[in-house]
Coordinates of C-alpha atoms in Angstrom, one line a residue:
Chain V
X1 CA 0.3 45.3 178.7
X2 CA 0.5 48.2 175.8
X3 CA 1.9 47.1 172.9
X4 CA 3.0 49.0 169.5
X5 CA 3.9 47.1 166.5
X6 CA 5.8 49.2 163.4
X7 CA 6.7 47.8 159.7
X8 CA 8.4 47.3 158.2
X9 CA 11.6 47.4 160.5
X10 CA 13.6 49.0 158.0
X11 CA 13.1 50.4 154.2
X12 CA 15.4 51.7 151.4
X13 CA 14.3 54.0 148.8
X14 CA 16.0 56.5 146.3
X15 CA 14.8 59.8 146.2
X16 CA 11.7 60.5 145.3
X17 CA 9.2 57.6 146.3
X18 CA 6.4 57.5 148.4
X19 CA 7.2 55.8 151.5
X20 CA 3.8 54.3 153.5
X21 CA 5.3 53.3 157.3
X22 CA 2.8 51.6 159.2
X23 CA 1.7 51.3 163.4
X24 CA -0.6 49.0 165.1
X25 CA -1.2 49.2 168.6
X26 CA -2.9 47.5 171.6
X27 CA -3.5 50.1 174.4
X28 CA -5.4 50.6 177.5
X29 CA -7.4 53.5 177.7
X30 CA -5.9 55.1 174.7
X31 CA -5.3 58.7 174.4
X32 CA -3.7 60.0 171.4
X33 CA -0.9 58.1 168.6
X34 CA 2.3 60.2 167.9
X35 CA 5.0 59.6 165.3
X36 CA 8.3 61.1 166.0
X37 CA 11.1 61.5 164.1
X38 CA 14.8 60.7 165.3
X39 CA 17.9 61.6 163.6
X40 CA 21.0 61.6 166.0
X41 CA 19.7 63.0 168.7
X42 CA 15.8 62.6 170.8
X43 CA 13.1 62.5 169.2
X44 CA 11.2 65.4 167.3
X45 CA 7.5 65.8 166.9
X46 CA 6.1 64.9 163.8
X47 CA 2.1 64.1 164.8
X48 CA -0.6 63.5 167.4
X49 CA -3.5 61.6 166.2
X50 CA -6.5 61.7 168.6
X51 CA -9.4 60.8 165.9
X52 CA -10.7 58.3 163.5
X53 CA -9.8 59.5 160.0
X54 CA -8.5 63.0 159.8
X55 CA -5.5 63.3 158.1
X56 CA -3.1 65.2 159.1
X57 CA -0.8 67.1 156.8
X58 CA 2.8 68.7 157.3
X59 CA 4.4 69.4 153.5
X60 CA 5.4 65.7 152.4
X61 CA 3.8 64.5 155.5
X62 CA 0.9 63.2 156.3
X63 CA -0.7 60.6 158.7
X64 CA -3.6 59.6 159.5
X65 CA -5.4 57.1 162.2
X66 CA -8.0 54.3 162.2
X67 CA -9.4 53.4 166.0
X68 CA -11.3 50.6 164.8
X69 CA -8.8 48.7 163.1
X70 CA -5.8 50.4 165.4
X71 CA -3.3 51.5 163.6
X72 CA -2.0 54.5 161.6
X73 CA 0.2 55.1 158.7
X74 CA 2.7 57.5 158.1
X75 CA 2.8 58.9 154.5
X76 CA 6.4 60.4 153.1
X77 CA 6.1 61.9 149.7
X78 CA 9.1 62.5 147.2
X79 CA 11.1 61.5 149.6
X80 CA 14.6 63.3 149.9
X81 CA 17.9 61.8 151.2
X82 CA 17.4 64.5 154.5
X83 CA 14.0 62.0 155.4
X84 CA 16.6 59.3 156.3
X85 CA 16.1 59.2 159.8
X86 CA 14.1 56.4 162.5
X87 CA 10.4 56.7 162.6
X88 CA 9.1 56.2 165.8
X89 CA 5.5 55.2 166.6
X90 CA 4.2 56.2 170.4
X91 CA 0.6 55.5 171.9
X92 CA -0.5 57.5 174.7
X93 CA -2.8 55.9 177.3
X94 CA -3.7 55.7 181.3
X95 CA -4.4 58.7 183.7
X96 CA -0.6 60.3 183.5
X97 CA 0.2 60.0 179.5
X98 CA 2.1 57.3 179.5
X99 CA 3.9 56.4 176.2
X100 CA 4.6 53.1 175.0
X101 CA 6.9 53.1 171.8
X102 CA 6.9 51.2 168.8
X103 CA 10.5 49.8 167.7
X104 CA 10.8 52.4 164.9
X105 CA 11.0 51.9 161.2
X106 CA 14.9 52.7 159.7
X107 CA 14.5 54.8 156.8
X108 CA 17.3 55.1 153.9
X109 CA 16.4 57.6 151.6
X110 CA 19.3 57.0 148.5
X111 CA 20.1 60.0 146.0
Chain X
X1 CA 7.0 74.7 171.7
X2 CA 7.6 74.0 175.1
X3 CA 11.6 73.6 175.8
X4 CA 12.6 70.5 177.3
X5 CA 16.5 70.8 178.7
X6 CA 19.6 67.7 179.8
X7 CA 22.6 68.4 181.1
X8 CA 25.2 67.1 180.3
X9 CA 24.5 65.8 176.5
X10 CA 27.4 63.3 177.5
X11 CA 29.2 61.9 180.3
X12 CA 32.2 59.7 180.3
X13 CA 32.5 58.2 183.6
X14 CA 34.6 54.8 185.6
X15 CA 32.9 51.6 186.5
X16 CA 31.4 51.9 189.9
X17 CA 31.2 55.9 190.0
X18 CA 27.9 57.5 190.5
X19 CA 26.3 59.8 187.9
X20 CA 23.6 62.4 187.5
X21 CA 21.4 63.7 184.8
X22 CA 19.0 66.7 185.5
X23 CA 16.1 67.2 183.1
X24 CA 14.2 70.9 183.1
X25 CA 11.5 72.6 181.6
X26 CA 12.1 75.9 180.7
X27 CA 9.0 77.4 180.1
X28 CA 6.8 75.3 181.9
X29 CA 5.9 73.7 184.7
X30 CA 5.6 69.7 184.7
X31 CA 4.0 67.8 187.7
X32 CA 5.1 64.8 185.4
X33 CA 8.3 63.9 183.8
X34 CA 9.6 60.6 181.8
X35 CA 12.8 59.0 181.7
X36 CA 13.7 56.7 178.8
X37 CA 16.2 54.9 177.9
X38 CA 17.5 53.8 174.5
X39 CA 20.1 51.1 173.6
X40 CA 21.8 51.4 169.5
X41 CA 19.2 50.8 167.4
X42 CA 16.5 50.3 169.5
X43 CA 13.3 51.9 170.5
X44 CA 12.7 54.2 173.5
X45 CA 12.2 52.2 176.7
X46 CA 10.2 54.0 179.4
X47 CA 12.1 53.6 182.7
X48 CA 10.1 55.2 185.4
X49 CA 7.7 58.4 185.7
X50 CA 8.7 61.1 187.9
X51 CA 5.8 62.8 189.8
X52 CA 7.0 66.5 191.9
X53 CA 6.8 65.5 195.6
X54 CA 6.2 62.2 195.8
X55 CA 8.2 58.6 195.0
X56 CA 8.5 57.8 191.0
X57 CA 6.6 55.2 189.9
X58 CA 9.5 52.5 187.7
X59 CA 8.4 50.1 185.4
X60 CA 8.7 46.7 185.8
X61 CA 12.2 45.3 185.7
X62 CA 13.8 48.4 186.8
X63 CA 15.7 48.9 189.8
X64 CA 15.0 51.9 191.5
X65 CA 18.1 51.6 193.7
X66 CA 20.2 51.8 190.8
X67 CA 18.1 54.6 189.4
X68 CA 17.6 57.1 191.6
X69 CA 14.6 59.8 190.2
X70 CA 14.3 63.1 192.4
X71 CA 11.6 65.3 191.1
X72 CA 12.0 68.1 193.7
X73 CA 10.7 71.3 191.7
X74 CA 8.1 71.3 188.9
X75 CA 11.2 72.5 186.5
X76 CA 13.4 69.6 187.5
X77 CA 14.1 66.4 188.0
X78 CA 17.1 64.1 188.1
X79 CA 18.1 60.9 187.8
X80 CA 21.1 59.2 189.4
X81 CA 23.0 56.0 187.9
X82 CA 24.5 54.5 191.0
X83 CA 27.6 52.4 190.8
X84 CA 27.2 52.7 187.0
X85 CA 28.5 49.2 185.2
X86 CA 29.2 49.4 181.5
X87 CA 26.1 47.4 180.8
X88 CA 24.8 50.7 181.8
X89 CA 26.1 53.0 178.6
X90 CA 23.3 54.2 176.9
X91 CA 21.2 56.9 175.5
X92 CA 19.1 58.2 178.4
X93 CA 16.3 61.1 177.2
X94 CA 13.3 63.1 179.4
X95 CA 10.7 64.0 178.6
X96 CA 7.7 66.3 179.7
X97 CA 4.3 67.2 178.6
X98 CA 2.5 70.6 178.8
X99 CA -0.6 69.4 178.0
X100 CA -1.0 66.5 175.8
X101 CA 1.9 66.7 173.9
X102 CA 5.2 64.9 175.0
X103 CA 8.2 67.2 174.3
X104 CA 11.7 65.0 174.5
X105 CA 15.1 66.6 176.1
X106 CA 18.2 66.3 174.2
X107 CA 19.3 63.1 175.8
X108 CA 22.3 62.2 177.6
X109 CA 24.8 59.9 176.1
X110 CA 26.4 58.2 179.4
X111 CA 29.1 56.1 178.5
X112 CA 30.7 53.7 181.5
X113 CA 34.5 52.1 181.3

């Protein structure tokens, strides 16, 4: 069975840190890793991760994945209070792109 | 990106009542869709795959009596809550992939009494 571990579960910062958020999985025939963030609403796209490290940037954003090991971490720089959000972890495997989802990591960004 | 489309975003509805959820994409065409469902505070739970013209594939645990997945156009599909309990009430989101990429509807909050 696919499995996707996140950590921490939840994290409170004030504004400013650098926030690491972490995702191991176990996957059969793996595809790609995406992170998503989620607000109120589904899910937006933040990353796909098909390859060993590249790192990929988006402003404060970054990521980057390690298939060896199996994981990835999400990197948030100066963080602002509009980061507060859940970060969702997803691993894409099998014939039809399947995703399995990590429980999310609950991020408080404080002023 | 591709456009990913629910309707409705929310649905009140009575214990025992019947409701549907239609999922579309708008500027593509998806042989595939996903429906997930989400409980507060919880992660996205995959429920079942939807495939155009043929039976959806659920995952284990649940019923596909009670969730009833039509996929009859490579724009839409739908999926049914029958005789909806309030154990049901949750956050119930789509999605469909292009290519690689996953894109998520909206979701639809249902909310049984």
């Amino acid at each position: 069975e696919d499995k996707v571990v996140q950590s921490p579960l939840s994290l409170v910062v004030h504004e400013g840190d650098t926030v690491t958020l972490n995702c191991s999985y176990e996957v059969t025939n793996f595809r790609s890793l995406l992170w998503y963030k989620q607000e109120k609403k589904a899910p937006t796209f933040l990353f796909m991760l098909t390859s060993s490290g590249i790192e990929k940037k988006s402003g404060r954003l970054s990521s980057i994945l390690d298939k060896k090991e199996l994981f990835s971490i999400l990197n948030i720089t100066a963080t602002q209070t509009g980061d507060s959000a859940i970060y969702l972890c997803a691993v894409s495997g099998g014939s039809n792109y399947k995703l399995t989802f990590g429980k999310g990591t609950l991020l408080t960004v404080n002023p | 990106g591709a456009v990913v489309s629910q309707h409705p975003s929310r649905v009140i509805c009575k214990s025992g009542t019947s409701v549907k959820i239609e999922c579309r994409s708008l500027d593509f065409q998806a042989t595939t869709m996903f429906w997930y469902r989400q409980f507060p505070k919880k992660s996205l739970m995959l429920m079942a795959t939807s495939n155009e013209g043929s039976k959806a594939t659920y995952e284990q645990g649940v019923e596909k009596d009670k969730f009833l997945i039509n996929h009859a156009s490579l724009t839409l599909s739908t999926l049914t809550v029958t005789s909806a309990h309030p154990e049901d009430s949750s956050f119930y989101i789509c999605s469909a992939r292009p290519d690689s990429e996953q894109y998520f509807g909206p979701g639809t909050r249902l909310t049984v009494t």
